[in-house]
XYZ file of C-alpha atoms in Angstrom:
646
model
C -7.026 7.821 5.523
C -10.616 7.399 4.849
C -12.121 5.177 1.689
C -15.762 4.822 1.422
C -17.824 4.256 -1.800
C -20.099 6.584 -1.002
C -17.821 9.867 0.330
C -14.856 8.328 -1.472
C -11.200 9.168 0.532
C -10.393 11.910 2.418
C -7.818 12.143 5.388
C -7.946 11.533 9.176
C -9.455 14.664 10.374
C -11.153 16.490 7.673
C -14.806 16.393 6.826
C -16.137 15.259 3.412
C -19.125 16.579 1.264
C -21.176 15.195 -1.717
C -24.108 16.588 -3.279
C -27.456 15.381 -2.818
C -29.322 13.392 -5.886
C -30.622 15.436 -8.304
C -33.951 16.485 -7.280
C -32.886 17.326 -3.789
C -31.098 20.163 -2.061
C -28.815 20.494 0.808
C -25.538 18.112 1.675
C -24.109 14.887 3.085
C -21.178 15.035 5.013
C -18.726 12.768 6.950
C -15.886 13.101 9.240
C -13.052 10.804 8.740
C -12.115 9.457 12.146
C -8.906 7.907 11.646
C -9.769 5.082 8.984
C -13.464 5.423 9.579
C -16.166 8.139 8.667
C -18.679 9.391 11.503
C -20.626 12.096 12.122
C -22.893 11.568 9.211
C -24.799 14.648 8.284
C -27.772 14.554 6.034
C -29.542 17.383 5.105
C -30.903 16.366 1.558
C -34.919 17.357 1.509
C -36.688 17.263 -1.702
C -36.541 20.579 -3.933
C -40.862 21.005 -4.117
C -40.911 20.789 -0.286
C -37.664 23.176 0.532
C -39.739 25.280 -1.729
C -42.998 25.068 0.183
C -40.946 25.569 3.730
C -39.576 28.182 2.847
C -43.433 29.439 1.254
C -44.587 28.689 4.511
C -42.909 31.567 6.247
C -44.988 34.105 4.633
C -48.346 32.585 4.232
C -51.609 34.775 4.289
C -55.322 34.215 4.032
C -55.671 34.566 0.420
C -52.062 32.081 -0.388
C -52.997 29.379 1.824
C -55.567 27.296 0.176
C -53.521 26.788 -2.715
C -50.655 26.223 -0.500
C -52.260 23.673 0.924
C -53.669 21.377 -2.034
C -49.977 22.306 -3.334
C -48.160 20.766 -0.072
C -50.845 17.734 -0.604
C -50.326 16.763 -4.209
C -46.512 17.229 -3.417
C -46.237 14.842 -0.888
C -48.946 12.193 -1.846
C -47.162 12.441 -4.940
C -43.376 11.752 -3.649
C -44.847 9.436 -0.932
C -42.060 7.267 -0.865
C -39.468 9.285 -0.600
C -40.985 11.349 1.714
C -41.558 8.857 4.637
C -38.387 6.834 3.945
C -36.163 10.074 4.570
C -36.398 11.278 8.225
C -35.315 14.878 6.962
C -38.125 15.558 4.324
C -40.859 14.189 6.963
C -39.070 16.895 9.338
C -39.231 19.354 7.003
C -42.919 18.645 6.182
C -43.937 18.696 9.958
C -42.123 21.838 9.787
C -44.502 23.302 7.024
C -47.492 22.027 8.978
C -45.974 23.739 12.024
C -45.143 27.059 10.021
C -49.249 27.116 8.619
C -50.696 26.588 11.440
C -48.501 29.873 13.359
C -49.834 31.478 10.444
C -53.251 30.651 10.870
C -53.454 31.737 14.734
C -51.608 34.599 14.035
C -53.904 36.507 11.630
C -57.315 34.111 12.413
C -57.420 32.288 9.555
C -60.703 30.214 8.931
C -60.115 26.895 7.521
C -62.566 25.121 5.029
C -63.568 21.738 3.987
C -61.203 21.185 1.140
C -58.217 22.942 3.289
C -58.587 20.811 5.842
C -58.786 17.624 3.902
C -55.266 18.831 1.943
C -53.705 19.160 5.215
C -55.790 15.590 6.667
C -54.059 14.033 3.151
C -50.392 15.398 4.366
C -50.561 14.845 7.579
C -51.652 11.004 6.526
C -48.748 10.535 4.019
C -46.689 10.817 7.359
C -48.014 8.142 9.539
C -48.424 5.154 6.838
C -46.425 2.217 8.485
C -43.687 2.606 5.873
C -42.786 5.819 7.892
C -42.185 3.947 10.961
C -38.547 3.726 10.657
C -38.338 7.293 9.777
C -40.312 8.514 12.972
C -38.543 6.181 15.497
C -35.435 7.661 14.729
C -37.122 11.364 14.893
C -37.871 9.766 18.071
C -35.018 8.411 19.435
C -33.156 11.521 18.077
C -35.960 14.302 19.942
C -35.592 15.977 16.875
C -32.073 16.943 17.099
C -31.256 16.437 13.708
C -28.951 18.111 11.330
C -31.440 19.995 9.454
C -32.159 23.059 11.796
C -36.211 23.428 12.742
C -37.414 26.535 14.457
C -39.642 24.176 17.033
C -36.887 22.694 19.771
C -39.781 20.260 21.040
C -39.791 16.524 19.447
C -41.468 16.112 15.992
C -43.890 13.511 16.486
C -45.170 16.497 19.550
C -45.195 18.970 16.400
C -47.011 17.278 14.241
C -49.809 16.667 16.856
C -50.061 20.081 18.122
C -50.162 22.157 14.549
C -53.121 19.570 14.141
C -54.806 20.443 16.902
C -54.292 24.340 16.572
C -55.324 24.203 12.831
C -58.702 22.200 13.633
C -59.787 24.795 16.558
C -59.775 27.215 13.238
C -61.850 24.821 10.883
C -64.859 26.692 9.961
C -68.337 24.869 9.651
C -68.937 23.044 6.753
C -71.971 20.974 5.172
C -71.345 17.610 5.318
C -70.869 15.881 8.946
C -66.748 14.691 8.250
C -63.954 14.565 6.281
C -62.793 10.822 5.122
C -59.369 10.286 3.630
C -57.575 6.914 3.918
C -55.092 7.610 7.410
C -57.404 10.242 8.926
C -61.269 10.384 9.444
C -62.951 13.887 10.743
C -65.962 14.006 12.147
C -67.713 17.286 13.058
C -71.436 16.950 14.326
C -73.616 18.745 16.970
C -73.405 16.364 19.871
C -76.810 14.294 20.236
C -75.675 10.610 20.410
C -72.565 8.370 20.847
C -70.038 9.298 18.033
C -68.354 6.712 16.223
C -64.607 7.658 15.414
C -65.159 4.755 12.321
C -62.038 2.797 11.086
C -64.553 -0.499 11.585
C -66.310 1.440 14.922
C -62.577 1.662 16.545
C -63.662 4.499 18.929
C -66.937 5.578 20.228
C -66.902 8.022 22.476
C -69.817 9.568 24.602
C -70.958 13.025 26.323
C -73.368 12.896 29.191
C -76.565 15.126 27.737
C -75.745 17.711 30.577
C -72.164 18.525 28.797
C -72.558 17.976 24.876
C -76.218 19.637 24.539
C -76.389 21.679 21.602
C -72.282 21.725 21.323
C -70.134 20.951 18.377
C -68.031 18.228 18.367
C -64.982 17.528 16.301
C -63.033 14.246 16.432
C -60.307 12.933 14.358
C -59.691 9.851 14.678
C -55.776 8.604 13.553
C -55.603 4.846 11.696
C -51.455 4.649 12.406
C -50.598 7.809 14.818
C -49.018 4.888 16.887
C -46.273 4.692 14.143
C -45.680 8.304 14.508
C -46.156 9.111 18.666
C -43.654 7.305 20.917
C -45.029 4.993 23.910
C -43.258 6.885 26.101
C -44.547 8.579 29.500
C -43.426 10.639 32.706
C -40.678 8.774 33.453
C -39.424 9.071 29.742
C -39.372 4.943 29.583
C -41.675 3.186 26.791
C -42.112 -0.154 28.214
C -45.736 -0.184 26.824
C -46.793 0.120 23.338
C -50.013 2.239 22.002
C -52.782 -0.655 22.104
C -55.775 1.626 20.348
C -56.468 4.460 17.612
C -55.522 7.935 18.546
C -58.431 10.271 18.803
C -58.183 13.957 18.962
C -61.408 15.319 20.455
C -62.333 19.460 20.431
C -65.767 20.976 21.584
C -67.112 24.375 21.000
C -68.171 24.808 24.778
C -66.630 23.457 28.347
C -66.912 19.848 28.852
C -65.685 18.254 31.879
C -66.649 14.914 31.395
C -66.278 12.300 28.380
C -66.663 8.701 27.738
C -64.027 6.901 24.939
C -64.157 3.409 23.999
C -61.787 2.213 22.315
C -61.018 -1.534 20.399
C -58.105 -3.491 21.498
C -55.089 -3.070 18.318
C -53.293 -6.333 19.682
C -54.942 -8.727 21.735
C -51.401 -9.624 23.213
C -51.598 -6.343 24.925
C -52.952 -6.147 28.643
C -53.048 -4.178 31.566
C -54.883 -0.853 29.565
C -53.787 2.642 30.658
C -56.244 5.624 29.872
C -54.014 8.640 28.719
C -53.602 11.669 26.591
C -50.577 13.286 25.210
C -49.096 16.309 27.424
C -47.017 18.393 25.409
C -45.532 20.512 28.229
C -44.256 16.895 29.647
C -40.702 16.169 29.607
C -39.586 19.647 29.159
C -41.773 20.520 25.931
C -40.563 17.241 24.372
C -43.841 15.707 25.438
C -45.275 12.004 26.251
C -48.615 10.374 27.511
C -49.974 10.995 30.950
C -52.963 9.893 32.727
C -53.970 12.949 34.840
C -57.657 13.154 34.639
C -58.597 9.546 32.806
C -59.467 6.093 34.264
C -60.230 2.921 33.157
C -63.523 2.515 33.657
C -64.315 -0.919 32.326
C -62.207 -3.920 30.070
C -64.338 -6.008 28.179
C -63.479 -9.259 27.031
C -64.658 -8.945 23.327
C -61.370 -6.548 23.305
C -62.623 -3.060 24.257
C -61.556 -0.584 27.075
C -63.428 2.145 28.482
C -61.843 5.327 29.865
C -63.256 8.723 31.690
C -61.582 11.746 31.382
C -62.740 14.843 32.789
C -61.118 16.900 29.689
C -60.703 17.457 25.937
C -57.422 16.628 24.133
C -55.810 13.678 22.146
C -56.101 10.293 23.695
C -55.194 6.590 23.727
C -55.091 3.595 25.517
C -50.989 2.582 26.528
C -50.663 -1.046 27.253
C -48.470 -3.771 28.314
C -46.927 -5.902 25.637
C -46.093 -9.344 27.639
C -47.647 -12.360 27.779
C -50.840 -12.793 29.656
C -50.186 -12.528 33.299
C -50.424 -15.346 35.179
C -48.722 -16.605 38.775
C -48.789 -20.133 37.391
C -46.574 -18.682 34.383
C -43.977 -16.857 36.499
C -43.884 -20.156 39.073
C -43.188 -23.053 36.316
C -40.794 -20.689 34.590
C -38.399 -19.551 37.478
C -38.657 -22.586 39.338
C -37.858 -24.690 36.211
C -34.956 -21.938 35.694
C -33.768 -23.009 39.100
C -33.921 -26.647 38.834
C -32.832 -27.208 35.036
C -29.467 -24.300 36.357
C -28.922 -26.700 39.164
C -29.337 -29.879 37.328
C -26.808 -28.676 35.014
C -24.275 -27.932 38.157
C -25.105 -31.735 39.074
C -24.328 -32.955 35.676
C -20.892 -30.520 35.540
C -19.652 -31.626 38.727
C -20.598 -35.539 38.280
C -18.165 -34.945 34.564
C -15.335 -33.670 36.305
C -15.420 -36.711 39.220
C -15.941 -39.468 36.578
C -13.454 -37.817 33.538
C -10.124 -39.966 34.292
C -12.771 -43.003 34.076
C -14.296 -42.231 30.820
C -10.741 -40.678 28.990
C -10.231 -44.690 27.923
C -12.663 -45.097 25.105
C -12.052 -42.645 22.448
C -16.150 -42.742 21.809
C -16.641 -42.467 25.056
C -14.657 -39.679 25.781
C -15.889 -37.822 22.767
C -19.502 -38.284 23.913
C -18.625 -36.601 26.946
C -17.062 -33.648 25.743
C -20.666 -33.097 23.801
C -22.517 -33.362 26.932
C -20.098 -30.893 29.279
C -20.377 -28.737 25.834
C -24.193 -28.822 25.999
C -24.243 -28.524 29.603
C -22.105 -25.453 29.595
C -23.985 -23.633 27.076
C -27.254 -24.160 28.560
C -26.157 -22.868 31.903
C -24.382 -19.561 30.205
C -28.216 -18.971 28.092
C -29.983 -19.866 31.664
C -27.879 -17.356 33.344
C -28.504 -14.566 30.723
C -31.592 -15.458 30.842
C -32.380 -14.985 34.559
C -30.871 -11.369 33.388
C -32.530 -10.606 30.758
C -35.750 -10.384 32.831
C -34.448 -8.306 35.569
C -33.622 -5.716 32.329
C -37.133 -6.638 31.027
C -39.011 -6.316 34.663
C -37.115 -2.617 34.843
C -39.189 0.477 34.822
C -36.821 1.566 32.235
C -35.299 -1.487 30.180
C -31.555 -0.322 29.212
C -31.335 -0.915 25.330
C -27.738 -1.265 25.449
C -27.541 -4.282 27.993
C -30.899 -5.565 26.332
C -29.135 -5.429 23.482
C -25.959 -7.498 25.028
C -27.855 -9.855 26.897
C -29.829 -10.950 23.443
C -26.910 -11.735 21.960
C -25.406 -14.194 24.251
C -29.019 -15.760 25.087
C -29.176 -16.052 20.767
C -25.442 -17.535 20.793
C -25.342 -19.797 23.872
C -29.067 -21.673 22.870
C -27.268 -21.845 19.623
C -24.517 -23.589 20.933
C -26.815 -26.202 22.980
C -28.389 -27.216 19.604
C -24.735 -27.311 17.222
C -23.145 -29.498 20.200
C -26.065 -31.572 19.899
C -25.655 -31.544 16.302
C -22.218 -32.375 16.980
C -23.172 -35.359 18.857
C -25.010 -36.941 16.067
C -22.060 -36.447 13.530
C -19.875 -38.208 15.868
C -22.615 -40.927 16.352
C -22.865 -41.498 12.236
C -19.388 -41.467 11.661
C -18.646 -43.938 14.280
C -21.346 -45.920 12.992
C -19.692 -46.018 9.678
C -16.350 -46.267 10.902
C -16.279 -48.291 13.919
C -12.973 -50.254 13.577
C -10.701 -47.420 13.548
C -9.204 -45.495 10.671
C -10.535 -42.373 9.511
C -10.037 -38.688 11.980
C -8.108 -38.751 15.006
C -9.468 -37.603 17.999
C -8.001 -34.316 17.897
C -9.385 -33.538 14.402
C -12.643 -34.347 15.813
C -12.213 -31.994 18.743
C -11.593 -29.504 16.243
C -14.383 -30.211 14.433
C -16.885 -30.609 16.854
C -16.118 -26.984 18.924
C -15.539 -25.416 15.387
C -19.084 -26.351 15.152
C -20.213 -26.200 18.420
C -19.200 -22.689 19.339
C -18.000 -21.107 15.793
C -21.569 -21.383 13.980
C -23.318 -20.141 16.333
C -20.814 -17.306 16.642
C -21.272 -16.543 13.108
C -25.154 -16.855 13.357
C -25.469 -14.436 16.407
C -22.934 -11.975 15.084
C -24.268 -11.761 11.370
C -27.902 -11.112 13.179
C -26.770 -8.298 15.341
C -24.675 -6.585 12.991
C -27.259 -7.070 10.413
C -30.157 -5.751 12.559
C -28.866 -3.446 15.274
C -28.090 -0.741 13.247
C -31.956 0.191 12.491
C -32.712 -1.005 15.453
C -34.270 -3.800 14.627
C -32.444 -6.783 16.495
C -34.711 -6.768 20.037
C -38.270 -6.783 20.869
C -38.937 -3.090 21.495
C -40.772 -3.186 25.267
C -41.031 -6.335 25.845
C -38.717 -9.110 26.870
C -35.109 -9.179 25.929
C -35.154 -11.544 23.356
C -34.986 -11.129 19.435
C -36.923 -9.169 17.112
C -40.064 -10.440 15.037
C -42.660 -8.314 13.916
C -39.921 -6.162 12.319
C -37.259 -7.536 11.038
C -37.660 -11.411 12.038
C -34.503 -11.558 13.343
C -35.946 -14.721 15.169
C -35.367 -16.536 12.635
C -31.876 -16.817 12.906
C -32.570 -18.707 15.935
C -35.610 -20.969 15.072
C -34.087 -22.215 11.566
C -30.991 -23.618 12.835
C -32.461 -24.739 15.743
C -34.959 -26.752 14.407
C -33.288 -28.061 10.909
C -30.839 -29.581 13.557
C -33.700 -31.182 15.076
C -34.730 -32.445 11.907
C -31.615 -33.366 11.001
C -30.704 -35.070 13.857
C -33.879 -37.248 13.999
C -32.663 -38.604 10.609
C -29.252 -39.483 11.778
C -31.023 -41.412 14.661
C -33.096 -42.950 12.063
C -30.158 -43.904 9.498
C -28.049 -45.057 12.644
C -30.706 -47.376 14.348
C -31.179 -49.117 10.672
C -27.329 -49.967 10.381
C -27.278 -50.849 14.061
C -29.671 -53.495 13.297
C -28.215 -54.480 10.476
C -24.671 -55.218 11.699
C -23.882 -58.162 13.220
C -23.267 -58.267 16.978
C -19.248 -58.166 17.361
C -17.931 -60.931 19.049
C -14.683 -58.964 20.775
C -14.907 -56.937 23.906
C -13.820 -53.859 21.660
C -16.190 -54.268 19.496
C -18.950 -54.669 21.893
C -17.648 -51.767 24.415
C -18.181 -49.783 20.927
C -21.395 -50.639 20.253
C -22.488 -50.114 23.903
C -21.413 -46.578 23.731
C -23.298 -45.796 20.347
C -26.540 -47.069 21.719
C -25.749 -44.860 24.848
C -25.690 -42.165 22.310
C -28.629 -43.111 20.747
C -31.003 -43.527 23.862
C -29.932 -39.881 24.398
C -30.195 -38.474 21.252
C -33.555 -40.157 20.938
C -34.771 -38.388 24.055
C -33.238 -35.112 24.297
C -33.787 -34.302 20.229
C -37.662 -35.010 20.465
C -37.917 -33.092 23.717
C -35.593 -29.857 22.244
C -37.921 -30.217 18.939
C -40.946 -30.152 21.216
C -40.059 -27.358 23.737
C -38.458 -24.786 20.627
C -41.898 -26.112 18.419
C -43.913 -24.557 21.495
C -42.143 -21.792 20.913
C -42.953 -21.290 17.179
C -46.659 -21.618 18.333
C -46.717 -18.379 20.357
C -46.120 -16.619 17.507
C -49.358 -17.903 16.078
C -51.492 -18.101 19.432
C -49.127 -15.882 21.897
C -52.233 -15.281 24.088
C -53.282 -19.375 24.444
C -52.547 -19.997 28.230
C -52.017 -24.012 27.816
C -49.381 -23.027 25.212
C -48.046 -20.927 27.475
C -47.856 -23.437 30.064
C -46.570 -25.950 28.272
C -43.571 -23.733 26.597
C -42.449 -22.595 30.261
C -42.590 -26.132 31.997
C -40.451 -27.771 28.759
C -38.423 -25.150 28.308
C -37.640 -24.399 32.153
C -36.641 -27.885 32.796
C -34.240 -28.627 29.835
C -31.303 -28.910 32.163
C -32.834 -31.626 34.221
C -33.812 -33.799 31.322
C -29.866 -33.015 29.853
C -28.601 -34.105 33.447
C -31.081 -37.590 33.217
C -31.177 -38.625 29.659
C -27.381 -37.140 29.080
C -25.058 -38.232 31.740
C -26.969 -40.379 34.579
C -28.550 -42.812 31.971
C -24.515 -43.784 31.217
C -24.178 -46.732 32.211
C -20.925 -46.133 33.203
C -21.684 -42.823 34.748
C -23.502 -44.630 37.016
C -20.981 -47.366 38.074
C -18.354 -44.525 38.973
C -20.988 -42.317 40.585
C -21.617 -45.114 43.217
C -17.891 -46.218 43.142
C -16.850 -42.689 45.148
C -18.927 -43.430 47.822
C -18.650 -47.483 48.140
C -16.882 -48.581 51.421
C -13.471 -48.946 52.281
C -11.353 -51.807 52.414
C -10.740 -51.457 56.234
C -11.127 -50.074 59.223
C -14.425 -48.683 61.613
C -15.138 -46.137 58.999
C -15.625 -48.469 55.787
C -18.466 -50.132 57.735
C -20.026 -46.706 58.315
C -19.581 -45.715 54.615
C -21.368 -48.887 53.439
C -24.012 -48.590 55.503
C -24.421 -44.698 54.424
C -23.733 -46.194 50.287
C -26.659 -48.115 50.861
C -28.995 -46.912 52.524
C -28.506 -43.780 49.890
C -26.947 -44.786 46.807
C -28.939 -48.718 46.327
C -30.327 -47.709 43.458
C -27.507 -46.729 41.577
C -25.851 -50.011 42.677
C -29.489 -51.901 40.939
C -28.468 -49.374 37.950
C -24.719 -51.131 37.688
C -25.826 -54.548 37.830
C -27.408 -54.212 34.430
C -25.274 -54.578 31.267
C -23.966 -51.031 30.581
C -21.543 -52.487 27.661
C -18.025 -50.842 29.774
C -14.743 -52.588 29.943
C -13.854 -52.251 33.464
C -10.263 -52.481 34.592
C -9.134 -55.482 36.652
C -8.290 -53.752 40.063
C -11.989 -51.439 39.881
C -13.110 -55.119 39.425
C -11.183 -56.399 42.572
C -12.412 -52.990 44.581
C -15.952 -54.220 43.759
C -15.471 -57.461 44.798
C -13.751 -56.693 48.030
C -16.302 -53.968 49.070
C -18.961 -56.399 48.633
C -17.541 -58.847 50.900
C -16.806 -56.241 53.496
């Protein structure tokens, strides 16, 4: 049994049907799977523009200029709903589709004011508040429920009736046609034409091709919402990084110039192209047969050559700028901070009989293997998340996956750190005992360490995924910002903790100072481990802050190379300054470290495996002779003692 608020109950198996709202015809439907409804069917359009499709079927000469201002007021007019409903901006592309059969079917001249009605329509469609609409058009090919005579993909629809209605557009007086989305211009060819939308395009005709020819261009503000990035190979790792220009001549010409402004200055690596609608099997995509890039300016232009007439663009490349330096500092620092973390794992599991004693201690440590863990998991997915990314065809699906468990495990590194702070105020507070036992505190401290950012990651995904708005479309796996700032639900947490933490450190030092020194070995062997927790708090919580901070700033200057730099080399190396500043500057760590590989009591082999401790381990004995605030046992005491008069 099925119970939804919208298609109410209905049992496993059968299908359920409501009405559309009141000014709309057609149907919603649902089948109830079990407990669940899928197969959602929509096919609710708005009643004025099921009227005008079906208008459209039997259009003539003398009908279709008042079809056309008709089809314009209606959907300026219900704007909103129009480009928020995938099946009315179907339906509307549909019309478009249906006049513009009509008009090469009987030779229908278009005018001025016809053309600017359908300019006005067309424009209603591309606004960005259609984008969501048209990428799942996209995604979809335009198989969607409501049946459309064209099998080809929308978007490749609405491009083509434009460019069979302008070959029809019949001279006019004035040189163009300006509406807010779409700009026409239509001039006999003497100089460089300017496509406008602040000089965007300018394209050029050597004299020998465009003499005494007309020239039509229409020039697109947001076609990029509407026409998918992809290309041959069907993949749409690049992004549209310039206006879309449709270009039409009265005569042959084999040879034009297009200049177009950079969208994004992110973008790099431009691609000449123009849309080929017999690509992909009629669903159509960009190709680059016949254009070049001719010439990449650094005030943010690009200049292509095609030797033919059709709609073009520039594709381009959405990651960072490229640079070898980059890709060096970043995988190498993967490589040593994944390492580093191995180091600091398998130094933990020799030392954890020797730290189990002090309940501080002990507790400390299980932040650190915590932290360690989690870093190495996010590395890991990391190192996969750019093979995906670096793919010729990025799977969404483990994109998708990978995100999530690079969002949850950096998470994790920051609430374990967070973790270690809590325990370092309480025990500040509480030193003598009292209070949580240790296993409350273990609870505590993975409840927080692993279940918030569990929550976190899972509320993002499920809250974003669905509109597919939780990764970065074609670029890196990593999450979403210009979208649906699904970012944030990494950058908040992870830097109020840094905040936070810094006051802890700041509250704890204070008290510290303020407390007398205790005068038992206890007390002392306590106070020794809190200031082991602050030294690495004090590091590690600046340098997170710093690295994540970096972060934030790409979003503001994502093309500022030193920023760049700096973000790879801090963030790369995270695991090395967690191995330093978290285990080896223990104290303690240190002692039992060198203690595995002192010599033996006895025998040819301890004299061996003293010379070997010191000729490679000295400095960690310099390291023990300092006060690192541990209670050692009597017979590690004796060990000592006997291996230094070996």
């Amino acid at each position: 049994m099925c119970d939804d608020k919208e298609f109410g109950k209905a049992v496993s198996g059968s299908r359920a049907r409501i009405p559309c709202a009141n000014n709309e015809e057609g149907e919603k439907s649902a089948l109830c799977n079990i407990t669940t409804y899928t197969e959602i069917r929509d096919t609710c359009i708005l009643q004025p523009i099921k009227e005008l499709l079906d208008q459209s079927e039997v259009l003539t000469a003398t009908t279709l200029p008042a079809f056309l201002q008709q089809l314009s007021n209606v959907t300026n007019g219900n704007s909103e709903q129009v480009v928020n409903s995938p099946k009315n901006i179907d339906a509307v592309v549909q019309i478009l589709r249906n006049v513009a059969n009509r008009i090469e079917l009987f030779n229908i001249s278009i005018n001025e004011n016809s053309m600017k009605d359908i300019l006005i329509t067309a424009g209603v469609l591309t606004t960005d508040q259609a984008r969501d609409s048209w990428n799942f058009l996209n995604k979809n090919n335009g198989s969607i429920s409501y049946s459309i005579s064209n099998p080809d993909g929308v978007s490749s629809s609405l491009l083509q009736s434009l460019e069979i209605i302008t070959k029809h557009l019949a001279s006019f007086n004035n040189s163009g046609i300006d509406t807010p989305s779409i700009i026409l211009n239509r001039t006999i060819y003497t100089n460089p034409i300017i496509g406008d939308f602040n000089s965007s395009v300018v394209i050029e005709i050597p004299q020998n091709e465009g003499k005494n020819k007309s020239i039509t261009v229409i020039t697109f503000a947001s076609l990029n919402n509407v026409l998918p990035a992809r290309e041959i190979d069907n993949s749409s790792i690049k992004v549209i990084g310039g206006r879309v220009v449709l270009v039409q001549s009265s005569g042959q010409i084999n040879n034009i110039s297009l200049t177009f402004d950079i969208l994004n200055d992110t973008l790099r690596d431009p691609k000449c192209v123009f849309w080929n609608f017999n690509l992909l099997n009629g669903l159509g995509g960009w190709d680059d047969e016949g254009c070049e890039v001719v010439n990449t300016n650094e005030t943010g232009t690009v200049t292509c050559n095609c030797n033919h007439l059709t709609s073009f663009s520039i594709l381009m490349s959405p990651n960072s700028p490229v640079s070898l330096i980059l890709d060096y500092i970043t995988y190498i620092g993967v490589g040593i901070s994944m390492g580093s973390l191995v180091i600091c794992l398998i130094i933990e599991g020799l030392i954890w009989r020797k730290i189990r004693t002090n309940e501080t201690s002990y507790l400390r440590h299980v932040s650190i293997v915590n932290i360690a863990v989690s870093l190495l998991i996010a590395d890991i997915w990391f190192i996969i998340g750019a093979a995906i990314s670096d793919a010729n065809h990025k799977n969404h699906s483990a994109c998708t996956a990978t995100t999530f468990f690079i969002h949850l495990f950096y998470l994790a590194l920051f609430f374990w750190m967070f973790a270690s702070a809590l325990l370092l105020l309480y025990r500040t507070t509480n030193v003598f005992g009292g209070g949580l036992s240790k296993a409350s505190m273990l609870v505590i401290g993975f409840s927080l360490g692993y279940g918030a950012p569990l929550i976190i990651a899972t509320v993002t995904i499920a809250a974003t995924a669905p509109d597919n708005k939780y990764i970065r479309e074609n670029v890196i796996c990593w999450l979403n910002w210009d979208e649906s700032k699904a970012l944030l639900a990494f950058v908040i947490p992870a830097l109020s903790i840094v905040l936070i933490n810094l006051i802890i450190l700041v509250v704890v030092l204070y008290k510290i100072i303020r407390r007398r020194v205790g005068t038992t070995a206890a007390q002392a062997g306590e106070k020794s481990v809190l200031l082991v927790i602050v030294k690495s708090l004090a590091v590690l919580t600046p340098f997170f802050g710093i690295t994540w901070g970096l972060g934030a700033g790409l979003l503001v200057h994502p093309r500022d190379i030193g920023i760049n730099i700096a973000f790879a080399l801090f963030n790369s190396l995270q695991g090395f300054f967690i191995l330093v500043f978290g285990t080896l500057l223990d104290g303690k760590v240190r002692s039992a470290i060198s203690s595995y590989v002192r010599p033996s009591r006895s025998g040819t082999g301890s004299t061996s495996a003293g010379n070997s401790s010191s000729s490679g381990f000295g400095f960690l004995r310099k390291w023990r002779r300092g006060r690192d605030g541990y209670n050692m046992t009597s017979s590690a005491s004796s060990d000592l003692h006997s291996a230094s008069n070996t």
